[in-house]
Short mmCIF file of N, CA and C in Angstrom, two decimals:
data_model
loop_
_atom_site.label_atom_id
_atom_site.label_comp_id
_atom_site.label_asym_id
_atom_site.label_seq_id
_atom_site.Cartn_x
_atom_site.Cartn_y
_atom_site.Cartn_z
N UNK A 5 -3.85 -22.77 6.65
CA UNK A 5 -3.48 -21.44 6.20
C UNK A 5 -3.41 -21.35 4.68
N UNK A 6 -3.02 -22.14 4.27
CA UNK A 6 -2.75 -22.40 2.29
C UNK A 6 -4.55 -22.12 1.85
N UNK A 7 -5.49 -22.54 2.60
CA UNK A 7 -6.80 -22.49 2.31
C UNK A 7 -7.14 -20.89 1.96
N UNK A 8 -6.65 -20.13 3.44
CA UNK A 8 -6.99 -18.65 3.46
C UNK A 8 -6.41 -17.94 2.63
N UNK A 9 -5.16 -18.37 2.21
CA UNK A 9 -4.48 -17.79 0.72
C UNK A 9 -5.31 -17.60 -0.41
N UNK A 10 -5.19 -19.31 -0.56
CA UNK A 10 -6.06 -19.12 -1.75
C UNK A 10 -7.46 -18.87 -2.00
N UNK A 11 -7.89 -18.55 -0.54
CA UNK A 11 -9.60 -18.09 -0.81
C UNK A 11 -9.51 -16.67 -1.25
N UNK A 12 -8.54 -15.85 -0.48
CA UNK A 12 -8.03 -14.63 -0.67
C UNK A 12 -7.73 -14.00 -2.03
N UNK A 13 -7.03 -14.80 -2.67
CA UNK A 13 -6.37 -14.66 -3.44
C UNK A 13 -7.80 -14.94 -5.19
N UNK A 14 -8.69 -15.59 -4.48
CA UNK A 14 -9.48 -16.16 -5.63
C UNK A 14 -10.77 -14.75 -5.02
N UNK A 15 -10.83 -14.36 -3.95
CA UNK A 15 -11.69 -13.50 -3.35
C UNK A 15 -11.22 -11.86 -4.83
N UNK A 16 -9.95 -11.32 -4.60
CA UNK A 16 -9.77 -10.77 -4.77
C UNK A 16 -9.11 -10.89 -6.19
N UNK A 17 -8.61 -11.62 -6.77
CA UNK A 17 -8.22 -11.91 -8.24
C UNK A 17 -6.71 -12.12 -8.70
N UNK A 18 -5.59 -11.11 -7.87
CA UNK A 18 -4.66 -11.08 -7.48
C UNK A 18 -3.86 -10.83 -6.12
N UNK A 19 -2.84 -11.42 -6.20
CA UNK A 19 -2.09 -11.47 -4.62
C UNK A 19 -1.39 -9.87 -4.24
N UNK A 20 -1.37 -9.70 -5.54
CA UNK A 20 -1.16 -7.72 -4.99
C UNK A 20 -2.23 -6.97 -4.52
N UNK A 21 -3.53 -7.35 -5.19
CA UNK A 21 -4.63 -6.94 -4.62
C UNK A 21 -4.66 -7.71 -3.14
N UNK A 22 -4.48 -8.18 -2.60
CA UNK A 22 -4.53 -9.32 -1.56
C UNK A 22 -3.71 -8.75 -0.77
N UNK A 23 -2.45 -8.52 -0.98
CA UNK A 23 -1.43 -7.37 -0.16
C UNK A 23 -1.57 -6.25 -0.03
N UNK A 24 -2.82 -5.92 -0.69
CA UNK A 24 -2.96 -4.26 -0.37
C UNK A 24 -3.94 -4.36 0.65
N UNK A 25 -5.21 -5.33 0.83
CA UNK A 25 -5.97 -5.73 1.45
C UNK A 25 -5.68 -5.68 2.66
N UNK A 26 -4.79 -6.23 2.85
CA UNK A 26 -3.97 -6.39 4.53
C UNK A 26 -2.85 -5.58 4.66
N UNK A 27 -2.46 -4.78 4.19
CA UNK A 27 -1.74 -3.71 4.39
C UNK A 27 -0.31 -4.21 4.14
N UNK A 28 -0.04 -5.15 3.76
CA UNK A 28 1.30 -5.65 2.77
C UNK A 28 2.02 -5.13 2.04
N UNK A 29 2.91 -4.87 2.20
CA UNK A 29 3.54 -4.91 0.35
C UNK A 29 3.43 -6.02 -0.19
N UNK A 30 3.51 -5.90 -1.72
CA UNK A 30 3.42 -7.22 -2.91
C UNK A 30 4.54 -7.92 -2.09
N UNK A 31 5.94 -7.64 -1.38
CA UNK A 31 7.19 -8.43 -1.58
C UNK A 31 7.28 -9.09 -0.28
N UNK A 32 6.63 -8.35 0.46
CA UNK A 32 6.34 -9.39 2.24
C UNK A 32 5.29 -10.06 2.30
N UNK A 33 4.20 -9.99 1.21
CA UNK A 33 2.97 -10.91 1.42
C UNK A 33 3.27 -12.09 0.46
N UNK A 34 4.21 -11.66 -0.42
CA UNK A 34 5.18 -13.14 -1.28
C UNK A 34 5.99 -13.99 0.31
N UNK A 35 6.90 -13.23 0.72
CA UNK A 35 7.36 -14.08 1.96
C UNK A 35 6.53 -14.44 2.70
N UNK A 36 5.52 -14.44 3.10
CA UNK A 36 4.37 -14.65 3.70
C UNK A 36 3.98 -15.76 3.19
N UNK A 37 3.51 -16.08 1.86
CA UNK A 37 2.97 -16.94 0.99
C UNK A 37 4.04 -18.05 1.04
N UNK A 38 5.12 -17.99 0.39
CA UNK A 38 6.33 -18.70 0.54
C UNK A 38 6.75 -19.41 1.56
N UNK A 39 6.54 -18.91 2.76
CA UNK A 39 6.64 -20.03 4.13
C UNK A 39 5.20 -20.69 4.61
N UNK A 40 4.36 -20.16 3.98
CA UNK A 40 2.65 -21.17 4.42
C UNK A 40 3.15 -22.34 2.91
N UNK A 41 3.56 -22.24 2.11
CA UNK A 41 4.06 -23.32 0.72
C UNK A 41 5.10 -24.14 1.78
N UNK A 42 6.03 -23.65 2.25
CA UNK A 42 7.08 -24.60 2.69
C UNK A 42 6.50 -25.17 4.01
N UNK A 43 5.57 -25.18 4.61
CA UNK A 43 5.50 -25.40 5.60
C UNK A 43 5.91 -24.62 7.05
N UNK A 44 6.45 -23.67 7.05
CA UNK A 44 6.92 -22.81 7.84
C UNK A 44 5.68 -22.38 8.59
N UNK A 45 6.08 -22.13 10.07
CA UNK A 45 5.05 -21.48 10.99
C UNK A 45 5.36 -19.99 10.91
N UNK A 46 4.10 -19.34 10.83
CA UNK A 46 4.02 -17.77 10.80
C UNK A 46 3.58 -17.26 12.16
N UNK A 47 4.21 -16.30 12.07
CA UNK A 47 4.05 -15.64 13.64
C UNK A 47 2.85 -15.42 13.84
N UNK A 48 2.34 -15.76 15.03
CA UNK A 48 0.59 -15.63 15.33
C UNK A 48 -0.14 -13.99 14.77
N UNK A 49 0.40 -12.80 14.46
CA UNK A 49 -0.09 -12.28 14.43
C UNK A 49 -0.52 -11.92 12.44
N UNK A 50 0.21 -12.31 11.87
CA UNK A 50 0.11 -12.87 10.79
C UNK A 50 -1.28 -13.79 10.89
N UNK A 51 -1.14 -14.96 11.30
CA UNK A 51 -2.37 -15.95 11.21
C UNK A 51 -3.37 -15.24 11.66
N UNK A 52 -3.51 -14.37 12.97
CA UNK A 52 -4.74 -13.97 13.23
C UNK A 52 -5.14 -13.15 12.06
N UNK A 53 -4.30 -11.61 11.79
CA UNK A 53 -4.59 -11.05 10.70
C UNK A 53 -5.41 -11.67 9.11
N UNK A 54 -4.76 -13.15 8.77
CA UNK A 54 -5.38 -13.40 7.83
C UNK A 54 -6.71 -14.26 8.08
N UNK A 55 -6.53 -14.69 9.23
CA UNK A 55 -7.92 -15.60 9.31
C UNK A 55 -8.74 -14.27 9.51
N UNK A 56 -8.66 -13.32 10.44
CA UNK A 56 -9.97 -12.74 10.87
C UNK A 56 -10.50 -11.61 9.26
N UNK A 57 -9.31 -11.37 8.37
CA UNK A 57 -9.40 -11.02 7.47
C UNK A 57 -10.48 -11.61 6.09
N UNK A 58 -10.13 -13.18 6.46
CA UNK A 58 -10.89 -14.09 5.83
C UNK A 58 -12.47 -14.00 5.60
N UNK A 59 -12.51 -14.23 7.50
CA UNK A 59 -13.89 -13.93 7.99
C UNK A 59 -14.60 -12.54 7.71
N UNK A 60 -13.95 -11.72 7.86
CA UNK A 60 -14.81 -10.65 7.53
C UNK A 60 -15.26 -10.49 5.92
N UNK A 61 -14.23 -11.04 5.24
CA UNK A 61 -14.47 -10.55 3.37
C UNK A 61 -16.13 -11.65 2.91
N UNK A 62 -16.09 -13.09 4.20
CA UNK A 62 -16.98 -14.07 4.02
C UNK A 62 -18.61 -13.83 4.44
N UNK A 63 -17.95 -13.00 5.92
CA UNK A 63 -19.31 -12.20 6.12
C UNK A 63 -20.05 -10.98 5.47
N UNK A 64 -19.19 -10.45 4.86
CA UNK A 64 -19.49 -9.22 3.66
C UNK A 64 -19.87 -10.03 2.57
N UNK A 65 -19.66 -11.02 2.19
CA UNK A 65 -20.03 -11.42 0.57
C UNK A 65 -21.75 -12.35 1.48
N UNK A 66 -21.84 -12.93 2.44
CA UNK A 66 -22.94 -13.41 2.50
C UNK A 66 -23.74 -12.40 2.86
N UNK A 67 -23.33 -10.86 3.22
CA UNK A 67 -24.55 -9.93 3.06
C UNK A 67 -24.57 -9.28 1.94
N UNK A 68 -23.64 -9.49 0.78
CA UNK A 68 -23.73 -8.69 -0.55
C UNK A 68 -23.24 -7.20 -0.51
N UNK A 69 -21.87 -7.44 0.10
CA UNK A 69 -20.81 -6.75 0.20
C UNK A 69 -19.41 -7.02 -0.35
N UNK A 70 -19.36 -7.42 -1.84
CA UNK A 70 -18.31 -7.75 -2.17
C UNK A 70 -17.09 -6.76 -2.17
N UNK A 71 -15.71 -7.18 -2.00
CA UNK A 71 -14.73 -6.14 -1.79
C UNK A 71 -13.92 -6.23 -3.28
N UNK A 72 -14.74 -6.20 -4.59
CA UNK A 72 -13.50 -6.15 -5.94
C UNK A 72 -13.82 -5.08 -6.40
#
């Protein structure tokens, strides 16, 4: 999960941009961030949200669909 952060996070430039992405606020996608750092398990719907989130920004940039 620390991977999809920071692909996210390097995808998009900032983690506020990154929380707006997924429909976050800046201050729950920090708690979010903060327990994938400590090791903490995130509720599955969280993980799905960011992995399938992942995938789609990966399949848009390999058809030349960037999202910045």
């Amino acid at each position: 999960m620390p991977d999809a952060v920071n692909s996210l996070f390097i995808q998009f430039g900032s983690h506020e941009k990154v929380a707006e992405i997924l429909g976050y606020t800046p201050r729950h996608y920090r708690k979010i961030r903060r327990k994938i750092e400590r090791g903490e398990v995130l509720p599955p719907r969280i993980e799905v949200l960011l992995d399938t989130k992942l995938r789609e920004i990966q399949r848009d940039c390999e058809s030349g669909h960037a999202h910045k």
